[in-house]
Structure formats: structure tokens, C-alpha cells
Amino acid sequence: MHGMKKELSILIPMYNTDTRPLARELCRQAKAIPDLVYELIVIDDESGDTALVEQCSEIGQWPDCRFMVLEKNIGRACIRNLLASHARYAWLLFLDCDMTIDNPMFLRSYLETDGDVIYGGYKVGEAQHSCLRYRYEKASEHQHTAQRRSQRPYLHFHTANFLVNRDIMLAHPFNSSFRTYGYEDVLFGKQLRQAGIIVTHLDNPAGFYTFESNSSFVSKTEEGLQTLYRFRDQLRGYSTMLTFAEGIHLGIVRWAIRLWHRLFRRLERRNLCGRHPSLRLFKLYKLGYYLTLTKTN
């Protein structure tokens, strides 16, 4: 054991979310750890909600905290690189602004764990059965344990909650050409693997308790599939959707799925955005949507 990590930069990219409760809890935990030198930096990626940004700007007045606002949105990959470039300390903790920390030993668990890149995972809160994102996350929750993630350490890496050595982060930044939603974390996992950097998996979850509307989640999923198609050459072998879609070698099958999507996509979307969304239909919708991209482009 190398003992406790003593320097920490807590980095939170903010977008249309009140980040104060998360920042407050992290500062509280950091203050309680003897000999820890820390800072907390929040950068707002042009949220657009001026009143919210104004409220959250109070974080900048707290001890050891900085709050910055970007004039224009730069996206999920670039903002994390920007946060890393502003950080002063040896260890960087990245947390998404919509996460909740309810484990009083959350920071300490990270600081006491050996490893250059440590992913803590997330746990899914409760929501209405009519919420598609909740049902989707809940269905895959059994894969979120550190034991399960460790079996495929680079594929089960997400940017929502991870600790990384600053030198590694600066040497292997996120790919800044990822401007739209999705897959920047998957490619980061691939970069780490290629560089021979081990990802340590830890059961130290942040809470994922707030879910977007069904229509918002479906739109986000479509955007993610467009990102996947655009970067398919780099992501090959790192996305189950890509592996599955490219594994359909029979042209007649691809044609049939595209035809189904063209005929029924509005009906499917209505179900997915409605009160009784079907996860099976969601899978079919995603496959049809992706295969349609491969045809039209």
C-alpha cells in the first residue's frame, strides 16, 4: 500500500444542474480529512439558464473553490480536458454534476485506494416505472459492481465518477473531436488500454438519482448513435451495438430491420416517449436507427 493520497483537485463540469449540493458535500468531506490539500473547480459549459448559473456562482466564494462560466458550449470531452488543465494537484476526481454523494466515506475510499485510474461506478435511484432511463439503467444495474466491471475493465469505464493521476490525464486527454453526446468515455478507455495503463475498479458509487424525460432520453440516445457512427472506426471492439450491427452480414436482414424502422419508427418513438415504454422495443429502435445511419451516409 502506498498510503493516503494527500492532494486532490475535485473537477465538476456543470450543465443546467444546480451543482451546489454536490459541491457542498464534497467540500465537507475534504475538510474532514486531516492533511488533505484540496481544491474544487466547477466550470459551467454555457448552460443557458442565467438564473441557475448566477445561483451556482456562489461556489466561487467558498474557500478552496473556483467557479468559471464558458461563453460557448465546448462539449463533454473538451470541458474535462479544460478542467484538468486548471487543476493544481496530483490527483483529479471527476464527477458529473447530476450525481449525488450519500456515502460519508466517499472521498476517503478513493484516497485510500492504490491505482492511477480508479473508477467508482454509480448506483441507480428509484423512479416511476414510466421512466425509460430509469428502467434502462435498472436493467443493467447488476453489471455495475466492481467485480463485474473488472472482468472487462476498459469497456466498463464512465466519466461520471473517477479518480485519475494528473500526469496521466494530461498525457492522455479526451479526444476533443467528440463534440456531441456519447462515447468519449469509451474511447478514453481504449486510449488507456493502448497505453498499458490499468483501470482499477472500486465499489465507491455516486448516486444517479435524477432522470431526464423519456423524449429527452430518446433524443440523447439518437445523438449518441450518431456519435457512434461518426467514430465507428476508432470504437470498433469497444461498443456492443457496433459489434452487433456489424455482425449482421446478411443484406436481407439489414434491409428488413431498416424497413421496419422506416415503417414503425414513429409508433416506436410514441411508445418510448409514453407512459409504458418497452425496453425490448428500445433495443430494436436503437438498432434500426443505427442501421439507417449506415444506409443514408
PDB file of C-alpha atoms in Angstrom:
ATOM      1  CA  MET A   1       0.000   0.000   0.000  1.00  0.00           C
ATOM      2  CA  HIS A   2       1.227   3.491  -0.815  1.00  0.00           C
ATOM      3  CA  GLY A   3      -0.941   5.047   1.875  1.00  0.00           C
ATOM      4  CA  MET A   4      -3.275   8.005   1.604  1.00  0.00           C
ATOM      5  CA  LYS A   5      -3.238  10.358  -1.378  1.00  0.00           C
ATOM      6  CA  LYS A   6      -2.674  13.855   0.026  1.00  0.00           C
ATOM      7  CA  GLU A   7      -3.535  16.237  -2.826  1.00  0.00           C
ATOM      8  CA  LEU A   8      -6.847  16.400  -4.648  1.00  0.00           C
ATOM      9  CA  SER A   9      -8.488  18.542  -7.324  1.00  0.00           C
ATOM     10  CA  ILE A  10     -12.242  17.887  -7.492  1.00  0.00           C
ATOM     11  CA  LEU A  11     -13.473  18.727 -11.000  1.00  0.00           C
ATOM     12  CA  ILE A  12     -17.130  19.145 -11.959  1.00  0.00           C
ATOM     13  CA  PRO A  13     -18.363  20.047 -15.449  1.00  0.00           C
ATOM     14  CA  MET A  14     -21.709  21.808 -14.972  1.00  0.00           C
ATOM     15  CA  TYR A  15     -24.623  21.910 -17.399  1.00  0.00           C
ATOM     16  CA  ASN A  16     -28.153  23.018 -16.471  1.00  0.00           C
ATOM     17  CA  THR A  17     -27.959  21.463 -12.992  1.00  0.00           C
ATOM     18  CA  ASP A  18     -27.787  23.020  -9.533  1.00  0.00           C
ATOM     19  CA  THR A  19     -24.307  21.832  -8.601  1.00  0.00           C
ATOM     20  CA  ARG A  20     -24.236  23.365  -5.094  1.00  0.00           C
ATOM     21  CA  PRO A  21     -25.445  20.316  -3.086  1.00  0.00           C
ATOM     22  CA  LEU A  22     -22.802  18.084  -4.701  1.00  0.00           C
ATOM     23  CA  ALA A  23     -20.025  20.666  -4.280  1.00  0.00           C
ATOM     24  CA  ARG A  24     -21.036  21.325  -0.658  1.00  0.00           C
ATOM     25  CA  GLU A  25     -20.906  17.634   0.301  1.00  0.00           C
ATOM     26  CA  LEU A  26     -17.537  17.090  -1.398  1.00  0.00           C
ATOM     27  CA  CYS A  27     -16.034  20.139   0.339  1.00  0.00           C
ATOM     28  CA  ARG A  28     -17.419  18.921   3.668  1.00  0.00           C
ATOM     29  CA  GLN A  29     -15.764  15.520   3.227  1.00  0.00           C
ATOM     30  CA  ALA A  30     -12.474  17.030   2.007  1.00  0.00           C
ATOM     31  CA  LYS A  31     -12.257  19.375   5.017  1.00  0.00           C
ATOM     32  CA  ALA A  32     -12.778  16.422   7.362  1.00  0.00           C
ATOM     33  CA  ILE A  33      -9.711  14.539   6.072  1.00  0.00           C
ATOM     34  CA  PRO A  34      -6.580  15.509   8.030  1.00  0.00           C
ATOM     35  CA  ASP A  35      -3.605  16.775   5.955  1.00  0.00           C
ATOM     36  CA  LEU A  36      -5.553  16.750   2.679  1.00  0.00           C
ATOM     37  CA  VAL A  37      -4.766  19.678   0.400  1.00  0.00           C
ATOM     38  CA  TYR A  38      -7.677  20.124  -1.995  1.00  0.00           C
ATOM     39  CA  GLU A  39      -9.470  22.420  -4.407  1.00  0.00           C
ATOM     40  CA  LEU A  40     -12.858  22.193  -6.096  1.00  0.00           C
ATOM     41  CA  ILE A  41     -13.393  23.602  -9.595  1.00  0.00           C
ATOM     42  CA  VAL A  42     -16.729  23.898 -11.372  1.00  0.00           C
ATOM     43  CA  ILE A  43     -16.878  25.038 -14.997  1.00  0.00           C
ATOM     44  CA  ASP A  44     -20.275  25.776 -16.497  1.00  0.00           C
ATOM     45  CA  ASP A  45     -20.447  24.684 -20.142  1.00  0.00           C
ATOM     46  CA  GLU A  46     -22.742  27.536 -21.214  1.00  0.00           C
ATOM     47  CA  SER A  47     -25.883  26.211 -19.519  1.00  0.00           C
ATOM     48  CA  GLY A  48     -28.095  28.940 -20.893  1.00  0.00           C
ATOM     49  CA  ASP A  49     -30.079  29.162 -17.629  1.00  0.00           C
ATOM     50  CA  THR A  50     -28.703  32.513 -16.436  1.00  0.00           C
ATOM     51  CA  ALA A  51     -30.525  32.456 -13.081  1.00  0.00           C
ATOM     52  CA  LEU A  52     -29.170  28.981 -12.279  1.00  0.00           C
ATOM     53  CA  VAL A  53     -25.607  29.941 -13.242  1.00  0.00           C
ATOM     54  CA  GLU A  54     -25.934  33.064 -11.066  1.00  0.00           C
ATOM     55  CA  GLN A  55     -27.041  30.943  -8.075  1.00  0.00           C
ATOM     56  CA  CYS A  56     -24.256  28.407  -8.555  1.00  0.00           C
ATOM     57  CA  SER A  57     -21.620  31.110  -8.926  1.00  0.00           C
ATOM     58  CA  GLU A  58     -21.659  31.348  -5.105  1.00  0.00           C
ATOM     59  CA  ILE A  59     -19.454  28.210  -5.182  1.00  0.00           C
ATOM     60  CA  GLY A  60     -16.655  30.537  -6.319  1.00  0.00           C
ATOM     61  CA  GLN A  61     -16.870  32.404  -2.991  1.00  0.00           C
ATOM     62  CA  TRP A  62     -16.348  29.285  -0.882  1.00  0.00           C
ATOM     63  CA  PRO A  63     -12.868  28.516   0.478  1.00  0.00           C
ATOM     64  CA  ASP A  64     -10.653  26.488  -1.911  1.00  0.00           C
ATOM     65  CA  CYS A  65     -13.281  26.652  -4.677  1.00  0.00           C
ATOM     66  CA  ARG A  66     -13.350  28.161  -8.168  1.00  0.00           C
ATOM     67  CA  PHE A  67     -16.311  28.690 -10.472  1.00  0.00           C
ATOM     68  CA  MET A  68     -15.985  29.548 -14.169  1.00  0.00           C
ATOM     69  CA  VAL A  69     -18.502  30.117 -16.941  1.00  0.00           C
ATOM     70  CA  LEU A  70     -17.823  29.454 -20.621  1.00  0.00           C
ATOM     71  CA  GLU A  71     -19.156  31.829 -23.269  1.00  0.00           C
ATOM     72  CA  LYS A  72     -19.911  28.966 -25.640  1.00  0.00           C
ATOM     73  CA  ASN A  73     -20.560  25.258 -25.203  1.00  0.00           C
ATOM     74  CA  ILE A  74     -17.458  23.122 -25.892  1.00  0.00           C
ATOM     75  CA  GLY A  75     -18.865  19.647 -25.149  1.00  0.00           C
ATOM     76  CA  ARG A  76     -18.232  16.773 -22.773  1.00  0.00           C
ATOM     77  CA  ALA A  77     -14.691  15.863 -23.861  1.00  0.00           C
ATOM     78  CA  CYS A  78     -13.216  19.382 -24.112  1.00  0.00           C
ATOM     79  CA  ILE A  79     -14.629  20.582 -20.800  1.00  0.00           C
ATOM     80  CA  ARG A  80     -12.974  17.723 -18.930  1.00  0.00           C
ATOM     81  CA  ASN A  81      -9.645  18.498 -20.612  1.00  0.00           C
ATOM     82  CA  LEU A  82     -10.119  22.156 -19.659  1.00  0.00           C
ATOM     83  CA  LEU A  83     -10.854  21.252 -16.028  1.00  0.00           C
ATOM     84  CA  ALA A  84      -7.693  19.097 -15.924  1.00  0.00           C
ATOM     85  CA  SER A  85      -5.599  21.958 -17.299  1.00  0.00           C
ATOM     86  CA  HIS A  86      -6.817  24.257 -14.493  1.00  0.00           C
ATOM     87  CA  ALA A  87      -6.160  21.685 -11.741  1.00  0.00           C
ATOM     88  CA  ARG A  88      -3.179  22.248  -9.433  1.00  0.00           C
ATOM     89  CA  TYR A  89      -2.915  18.964  -7.606  1.00  0.00           C
ATOM     90  CA  ALA A  90      -1.585  15.464  -8.270  1.00  0.00           C
ATOM     91  CA  TRP A  91      -4.960  13.665  -8.209  1.00  0.00           C
ATOM     92  CA  LEU A  92      -8.079  14.613 -10.162  1.00  0.00           C
ATOM     93  CA  LEU A  93     -11.558  13.484  -9.175  1.00  0.00           C
ATOM     94  CA  PHE A  94     -14.100  13.937 -11.973  1.00  0.00           C
ATOM     95  CA  LEU A  95     -17.789  13.899 -11.083  1.00  0.00           C
ATOM     96  CA  ASP A  96     -20.817  14.628 -13.250  1.00  0.00           C
ATOM     97  CA  CYS A  97     -22.896  17.493 -11.896  1.00  0.00           C
ATOM     98  CA  ASP A  98     -26.087  15.395 -11.630  1.00  0.00           C
ATOM     99  CA  MET A  99     -24.504  12.832  -9.277  1.00  0.00           C
ATOM    100  CA  THR A 100     -25.360  12.559  -5.571  1.00  0.00           C
ATOM    101  CA  ILE A 101     -22.898  11.581  -2.839  1.00  0.00           C
ATOM    102  CA  ASP A 102     -24.572   9.898   0.120  1.00  0.00           C
ATOM    103  CA  ASN A 103     -21.618   7.843   1.367  1.00  0.00           C
ATOM    104  CA  PRO A 104     -19.809   9.847   4.101  1.00  0.00           C
ATOM    105  CA  MET A 105     -16.586   7.918   3.318  1.00  0.00           C
ATOM    106  CA  PHE A 106     -16.752   8.568  -0.431  1.00  0.00           C
ATOM    107  CA  LEU A 107     -13.604  10.703  -0.780  1.00  0.00           C
ATOM    108  CA  ARG A 108     -11.647   8.707   1.760  1.00  0.00           C
ATOM    109  CA  SER A 109     -12.344   5.459  -0.145  1.00  0.00           C
ATOM    110  CA  TYR A 110     -10.773   6.930  -3.270  1.00  0.00           C
ATOM    111  CA  LEU A 111      -7.792   8.405  -1.455  1.00  0.00           C
ATOM    112  CA  GLU A 112      -7.002   5.118   0.285  1.00  0.00           C
ATOM    113  CA  THR A 113      -7.104   3.021  -2.919  1.00  0.00           C
ATOM    114  CA  ASP A 114      -3.971   2.333  -4.953  1.00  0.00           C
ATOM    115  CA  GLY A 115      -4.113   2.864  -8.717  1.00  0.00           C
ATOM    116  CA  ASP A 116      -3.506   5.541 -11.342  1.00  0.00           C
ATOM    117  CA  VAL A 117      -7.041   5.460 -12.775  1.00  0.00           C
ATOM    118  CA  ILE A 118      -9.842   4.393 -10.431  1.00  0.00           C
ATOM    119  CA  TYR A 119     -13.488   4.131 -11.427  1.00  0.00           C
ATOM    120  CA  GLY A 120     -16.014   4.054  -8.591  1.00  0.00           C
ATOM    121  CA  GLY A 121     -19.201   3.274 -10.514  1.00  0.00           C
ATOM    122  CA  TYR A 122     -22.715   4.544  -9.910  1.00  0.00           C
ATOM    123  CA  LYS A 123     -25.906   3.301  -8.332  1.00  0.00           C
ATOM    124  CA  VAL A 124     -29.383   3.850  -9.698  1.00  0.00           C
ATOM    125  CA  GLY A 125     -32.026   5.573  -7.594  1.00  0.00           C
ATOM    126  CA  GLU A 126     -35.767   4.946  -7.665  1.00  0.00           C
ATOM    127  CA  ALA A 127     -38.202   6.482 -10.142  1.00  0.00           C
ATOM    128  CA  GLN A 128     -41.576   5.909 -11.774  1.00  0.00           C
ATOM    129  CA  HIS A 129     -41.945   2.726 -13.832  1.00  0.00           C
ATOM    130  CA  SER A 130     -42.942   5.004 -16.726  1.00  0.00           C
ATOM    131  CA  CYS A 131     -39.407   6.484 -16.819  1.00  0.00           C
ATOM    132  CA  LEU A 132     -37.448   4.895 -19.687  1.00  0.00           C
ATOM    133  CA  ARG A 133     -33.999   5.994 -18.473  1.00  0.00           C
ATOM    134  CA  TYR A 134     -34.701   4.563 -15.011  1.00  0.00           C
ATOM    135  CA  ARG A 135     -35.866   1.221 -16.452  1.00  0.00           C
ATOM    136  CA  TYR A 136     -32.886   1.090 -18.824  1.00  0.00           C
ATOM    137  CA  GLU A 137     -30.366   1.795 -16.029  1.00  0.00           C
ATOM    138  CA  LYS A 138     -32.098  -0.556 -13.593  1.00  0.00           C
ATOM    139  CA  ALA A 139     -31.984  -3.428 -16.097  1.00  0.00           C
ATOM    140  CA  SER A 140     -28.183  -3.186 -16.369  1.00  0.00           C
ATOM    141  CA  GLU A 141     -27.535  -2.367 -12.701  1.00  0.00           C
ATOM    142  CA  HIS A 142     -26.224  -5.876 -11.953  1.00  0.00           C
ATOM    143  CA  GLN A 143     -23.251  -5.117 -14.232  1.00  0.00           C
ATOM    144  CA  HIS A 144     -22.199  -2.088 -12.165  1.00  0.00           C
ATOM    145  CA  THR A 145     -20.413  -3.926  -9.336  1.00  0.00           C
ATOM    146  CA  ALA A 146     -16.621  -3.593  -9.263  1.00  0.00           C
ATOM    147  CA  GLN A 147     -16.303  -7.363  -9.590  1.00  0.00           C
ATOM    148  CA  ARG A 148     -18.342  -7.404 -12.830  1.00  0.00           C
ATOM    149  CA  ARG A 149     -16.680  -4.284 -14.247  1.00  0.00           C
ATOM    150  CA  SER A 150     -13.196  -5.686 -13.550  1.00  0.00           C
ATOM    151  CA  GLN A 151     -13.839  -8.546 -15.979  1.00  0.00           C
ATOM    152  CA  ARG A 152     -13.782  -6.040 -18.858  1.00  0.00           C
ATOM    153  CA  PRO A 153     -12.084  -3.083 -17.191  1.00  0.00           C
ATOM    154  CA  TYR A 154     -11.755  -0.803 -20.226  1.00  0.00           C
ATOM    155  CA  LEU A 155     -15.259  -1.311 -21.577  1.00  0.00           C
ATOM    156  CA  HIS A 156     -16.938  -0.572 -18.242  1.00  0.00           C
ATOM    157  CA  PHE A 157     -15.446   2.863 -17.712  1.00  0.00           C
ATOM    158  CA  HIS A 158     -17.566   6.013 -17.419  1.00  0.00           C
ATOM    159  CA  THR A 159     -16.623   9.617 -16.820  1.00  0.00           C
ATOM    160  CA  ALA A 160     -19.389  10.177 -14.250  1.00  0.00           C
ATOM    161  CA  ASN A 161     -17.200   9.297 -11.241  1.00  0.00           C
ATOM    162  CA  PHE A 162     -13.478   8.555 -11.498  1.00  0.00           C
ATOM    163  CA  LEU A 163     -10.118   9.446  -9.974  1.00  0.00           C
ATOM    164  CA  VAL A 164      -7.042   9.846 -12.163  1.00  0.00           C
ATOM    165  CA  ASN A 165      -3.409  10.825 -11.758  1.00  0.00           C
ATOM    166  CA  ARG A 166      -3.000  14.347 -13.216  1.00  0.00           C
ATOM    167  CA  ASP A 167       0.069  13.445 -15.311  1.00  0.00           C
ATOM    168  CA  ILE A 168      -1.821  10.561 -16.941  1.00  0.00           C
ATOM    169  CA  MET A 169      -4.810  12.774 -17.668  1.00  0.00           C
ATOM    170  CA  LEU A 170      -2.661  15.446 -19.287  1.00  0.00           C
ATOM    171  CA  ALA A 171      -0.739  12.838 -21.315  1.00  0.00           C
ATOM    172  CA  HIS A 172      -3.964  11.102 -22.459  1.00  0.00           C
ATOM    173  CA  PRO A 173      -6.657  13.770 -22.776  1.00  0.00           C
ATOM    174  CA  PHE A 174     -10.166  13.086 -24.031  1.00  0.00           C
ATOM    175  CA  ASN A 175     -10.494  13.202 -27.817  1.00  0.00           C
ATOM    176  CA  SER A 176     -11.581  16.800 -28.424  1.00  0.00           C
ATOM    177  CA  SER A 177     -13.303  15.946 -31.715  1.00  0.00           C
ATOM    178  CA  PHE A 178     -16.118  14.381 -29.632  1.00  0.00           C
ATOM    179  CA  ARG A 179     -18.403  17.427 -29.518  1.00  0.00           C
ATOM    180  CA  THR A 180     -21.768  15.626 -29.416  1.00  0.00           C
ATOM    181  CA  TYR A 181     -23.203  13.325 -26.750  1.00  0.00           C
ATOM    182  CA  GLY A 182     -21.792   9.870 -26.104  1.00  0.00           C
ATOM    183  CA  TYR A 183     -18.776   7.550 -26.328  1.00  0.00           C
ATOM    184  CA  GLU A 184     -15.986   9.961 -25.314  1.00  0.00           C
ATOM    185  CA  ASP A 185     -15.517   7.808 -22.199  1.00  0.00           C
ATOM    186  CA  VAL A 186     -15.397   4.605 -24.278  1.00  0.00           C
ATOM    187  CA  LEU A 187     -12.601   5.988 -26.438  1.00  0.00           C
ATOM    188  CA  PHE A 188     -10.775   7.183 -23.307  1.00  0.00           C
ATOM    189  CA  GLY A 189     -10.909   3.599 -22.002  1.00  0.00           C
ATOM    190  CA  LYS A 190      -9.413   2.400 -25.299  1.00  0.00           C
ATOM    191  CA  GLN A 191      -6.600   5.007 -25.086  1.00  0.00           C
ATOM    192  CA  LEU A 192      -5.738   3.838 -21.571  1.00  0.00           C
ATOM    193  CA  ARG A 193      -5.638   0.220 -22.700  1.00  0.00           C
ATOM    194  CA  GLN A 194      -3.358   1.055 -25.634  1.00  0.00           C
ATOM    195  CA  ALA A 195      -1.047   2.965 -23.294  1.00  0.00           C
ATOM    196  CA  GLY A 196      -0.916  -0.024 -20.914  1.00  0.00           C
ATOM    197  CA  ILE A 197      -2.497   1.968 -18.062  1.00  0.00           C
ATOM    198  CA  ILE A 198      -4.504  -0.167 -15.638  1.00  0.00           C
ATOM    199  CA  VAL A 199      -8.036   0.876 -14.687  1.00  0.00           C
ATOM    200  CA  THR A 200      -8.794  -0.126 -11.104  1.00  0.00           C
ATOM    201  CA  HIS A 201     -12.468  -0.800 -10.368  1.00  0.00           C
ATOM    202  CA  LEU A 202     -13.790   0.105  -6.940  1.00  0.00           C
ATOM    203  CA  ASP A 203     -17.232  -0.172  -5.336  1.00  0.00           C
ATOM    204  CA  ASN A 204     -17.471   3.529  -4.491  1.00  0.00           C
ATOM    205  CA  PRO A 205     -20.612   4.573  -6.354  1.00  0.00           C
ATOM    206  CA  ALA A 206     -22.041   8.022  -6.801  1.00  0.00           C
ATOM    207  CA  GLY A 207     -25.831   8.152  -6.841  1.00  0.00           C
ATOM    208  CA  PHE A 208     -27.613   8.558 -10.164  1.00  0.00           C
ATOM    209  CA  TYR A 209     -30.976   9.737  -8.862  1.00  0.00           C
ATOM    210  CA  THR A 210     -32.314  12.263 -11.374  1.00  0.00           C
ATOM    211  CA  PHE A 211     -33.569  11.089 -14.747  1.00  0.00           C
ATOM    212  CA  GLU A 212     -34.450  13.090 -17.840  1.00  0.00           C
ATOM    213  CA  SER A 213     -37.832  12.831 -19.587  1.00  0.00           C
ATOM    214  CA  ASN A 214     -38.423   9.925 -21.963  1.00  0.00           C
ATOM    215  CA  SER A 215     -38.372  12.134 -25.058  1.00  0.00           C
ATOM    216  CA  SER A 216     -35.136  13.768 -23.921  1.00  0.00           C
ATOM    217  CA  PHE A 217     -33.524  10.361 -23.311  1.00  0.00           C
ATOM    218  CA  VAL A 218     -34.593   9.052 -26.726  1.00  0.00           C
ATOM    219  CA  SER A 219     -33.160  12.174 -28.421  1.00  0.00           C
ATOM    220  CA  LYS A 220     -29.941  11.794 -26.409  1.00  0.00           C
ATOM    221  CA  THR A 221     -29.733   8.132 -27.472  1.00  0.00           C
ATOM    222  CA  GLU A 222     -30.134   9.128 -31.130  1.00  0.00           C
ATOM    223  CA  GLU A 223     -27.354  11.700 -30.733  1.00  0.00           C
ATOM    224  CA  GLY A 224     -25.161   9.024 -29.125  1.00  0.00           C
ATOM    225  CA  LEU A 225     -25.791   6.661 -32.055  1.00  0.00           C
ATOM    226  CA  GLN A 226     -24.804   9.412 -34.494  1.00  0.00           C
ATOM    227  CA  THR A 227     -21.575   9.862 -32.494  1.00  0.00           C
ATOM    228  CA  LEU A 228     -21.007   6.095 -32.596  1.00  0.00           C
ATOM    229  CA  TYR A 229     -21.461   6.047 -36.377  1.00  0.00           C
ATOM    230  CA  ARG A 230     -19.120   9.021 -36.870  1.00  0.00           C
ATOM    231  CA  PHE A 231     -16.338   7.437 -34.792  1.00  0.00           C
ATOM    232  CA  ARG A 232     -17.066   3.796 -35.642  1.00  0.00           C
ATOM    233  CA  ASP A 233     -13.510   3.135 -36.876  1.00  0.00           C
ATOM    234  CA  GLN A 234     -11.988   4.178 -33.532  1.00  0.00           C
ATOM    235  CA  LEU A 235     -14.691   2.494 -31.430  1.00  0.00           C
ATOM    236  CA  ARG A 236     -14.694  -0.905 -33.139  1.00  0.00           C
ATOM    237  CA  GLY A 237     -14.429  -3.646 -30.500  1.00  0.00           C
ATOM    238  CA  TYR A 238     -15.496  -1.243 -27.725  1.00  0.00           C
ATOM    239  CA  SER A 239     -19.243  -0.967 -28.386  1.00  0.00           C
ATOM    240  CA  THR A 240     -21.705  -3.858 -28.185  1.00  0.00           C
ATOM    241  CA  MET A 241     -24.088  -2.013 -30.538  1.00  0.00           C
ATOM    242  CA  LEU A 242     -21.342  -1.624 -33.148  1.00  0.00           C
ATOM    243  CA  THR A 243     -20.245  -5.264 -32.792  1.00  0.00           C
ATOM    244  CA  PHE A 244     -23.841  -6.455 -33.111  1.00  0.00           C
ATOM    245  CA  ALA A 245     -24.748  -4.188 -36.054  1.00  0.00           C
ATOM    246  CA  GLU A 246     -21.580  -5.022 -37.981  1.00  0.00           C
ATOM    247  CA  GLY A 247     -22.117  -8.708 -37.230  1.00  0.00           C
ATOM    248  CA  ILE A 248     -25.320  -8.752 -39.311  1.00  0.00           C
ATOM    249  CA  HIS A 249     -23.763  -9.934 -42.563  1.00  0.00           C
ATOM    250  CA  LEU A 250     -26.936 -10.850 -44.442  1.00  0.00           C
ATOM    251  CA  GLY A 251     -28.017  -7.883 -46.539  1.00  0.00           C
ATOM    252  CA  ILE A 252     -31.640  -9.051 -46.454  1.00  0.00           C
ATOM    253  CA  VAL A 253     -31.662  -8.899 -42.622  1.00  0.00           C
ATOM    254  CA  ARG A 254     -30.183  -5.378 -42.572  1.00  0.00           C
ATOM    255  CA  TRP A 255     -32.710  -4.331 -45.208  1.00  0.00           C
ATOM    256  CA  ALA A 256     -35.614  -5.805 -43.202  1.00  0.00           C
ATOM    257  CA  ILE A 257     -34.559  -4.018 -39.989  1.00  0.00           C
ATOM    258  CA  ARG A 258     -34.214  -0.699 -41.856  1.00  0.00           C
ATOM    259  CA  LEU A 259     -37.612  -1.176 -43.482  1.00  0.00           C
ATOM    260  CA  TRP A 260     -39.193  -1.924 -40.088  1.00  0.00           C
ATOM    261  CA  HIS A 261     -37.590   1.231 -38.683  1.00  0.00           C
ATOM    262  CA  ARG A 262     -38.835   3.343 -41.570  1.00  0.00           C
ATOM    263  CA  LEU A 263     -42.399   2.000 -41.263  1.00  0.00           C
ATOM    264  CA  PHE A 264     -42.746   1.912 -37.482  1.00  0.00           C
ATOM    265  CA  ARG A 265     -40.270   4.395 -36.031  1.00  0.00           C
ATOM    266  CA  ARG A 266     -42.959   6.962 -35.198  1.00  0.00           C
ATOM    267  CA  LEU A 267     -45.065   4.338 -33.423  1.00  0.00           C
ATOM    268  CA  GLU A 268     -41.995   3.007 -31.581  1.00  0.00           C
ATOM    269  CA  ARG A 269     -40.987   6.513 -30.562  1.00  0.00           C
ATOM    270  CA  ARG A 270     -44.517   7.194 -29.310  1.00  0.00           C
ATOM    271  CA  ASN A 271     -44.280   4.096 -27.099  1.00  0.00           C
ATOM    272  CA  LEU A 272     -40.794   5.014 -25.831  1.00  0.00           C
ATOM    273  CA  CYS A 273     -41.837   8.571 -25.006  1.00  0.00           C
ATOM    274  CA  GLY A 274     -45.149   7.457 -23.453  1.00  0.00           C
ATOM    275  CA  ARG A 275     -46.265   6.049 -20.100  1.00  0.00           C
ATOM    276  CA  HIS A 276     -45.392   2.376 -20.764  1.00  0.00           C
ATOM    277  CA  PRO A 277     -42.051   2.306 -22.581  1.00  0.00           C
ATOM    278  CA  SER A 278     -40.802  -1.138 -23.632  1.00  0.00           C
ATOM    279  CA  LEU A 279     -37.092  -1.923 -23.182  1.00  0.00           C
ATOM    280  CA  ARG A 280     -37.293  -4.569 -25.909  1.00  0.00           C
ATOM    281  CA  LEU A 281     -38.700  -2.003 -28.312  1.00  0.00           C
ATOM    282  CA  PHE A 282     -35.972   0.429 -27.236  1.00  0.00           C
ATOM    283  CA  LYS A 283     -33.294  -2.112 -28.293  1.00  0.00           C
ATOM    284  CA  LEU A 284     -34.988  -2.600 -31.651  1.00  0.00           C
ATOM    285  CA  TYR A 285     -35.381   1.151 -32.133  1.00  0.00           C
ATOM    286  CA  LYS A 286     -31.663   1.726 -31.467  1.00  0.00           C
ATOM    287  CA  LEU A 287     -30.615  -0.998 -33.905  1.00  0.00           C
ATOM    288  CA  GLY A 288     -32.976   0.284 -36.617  1.00  0.00           C
ATOM    289  CA  TYR A 289     -31.797   3.852 -36.051  1.00  0.00           C
ATOM    290  CA  TYR A 290     -28.128   2.875 -36.270  1.00  0.00           C
ATOM    291  CA  LEU A 291     -28.539   0.709 -39.386  1.00  0.00           C
ATOM    292  CA  THR A 292     -30.457   3.548 -41.058  1.00  0.00           C
ATOM    293  CA  LEU A 293     -27.443   5.826 -40.441  1.00  0.00           C
ATOM    294  CA  THR A 294     -25.190   3.284 -42.190  1.00  0.00           C
ATOM    295  CA  LYS A 295     -27.505   3.348 -45.223  1.00  0.00           C
ATOM    296  CA  THR A 296     -28.076   7.091 -45.565  1.00  0.00           C
ATOM    297  CA  ASN A 297     -24.455   8.143 -45.049  1.00  0.00           C
TER     298      ASN A 297
END
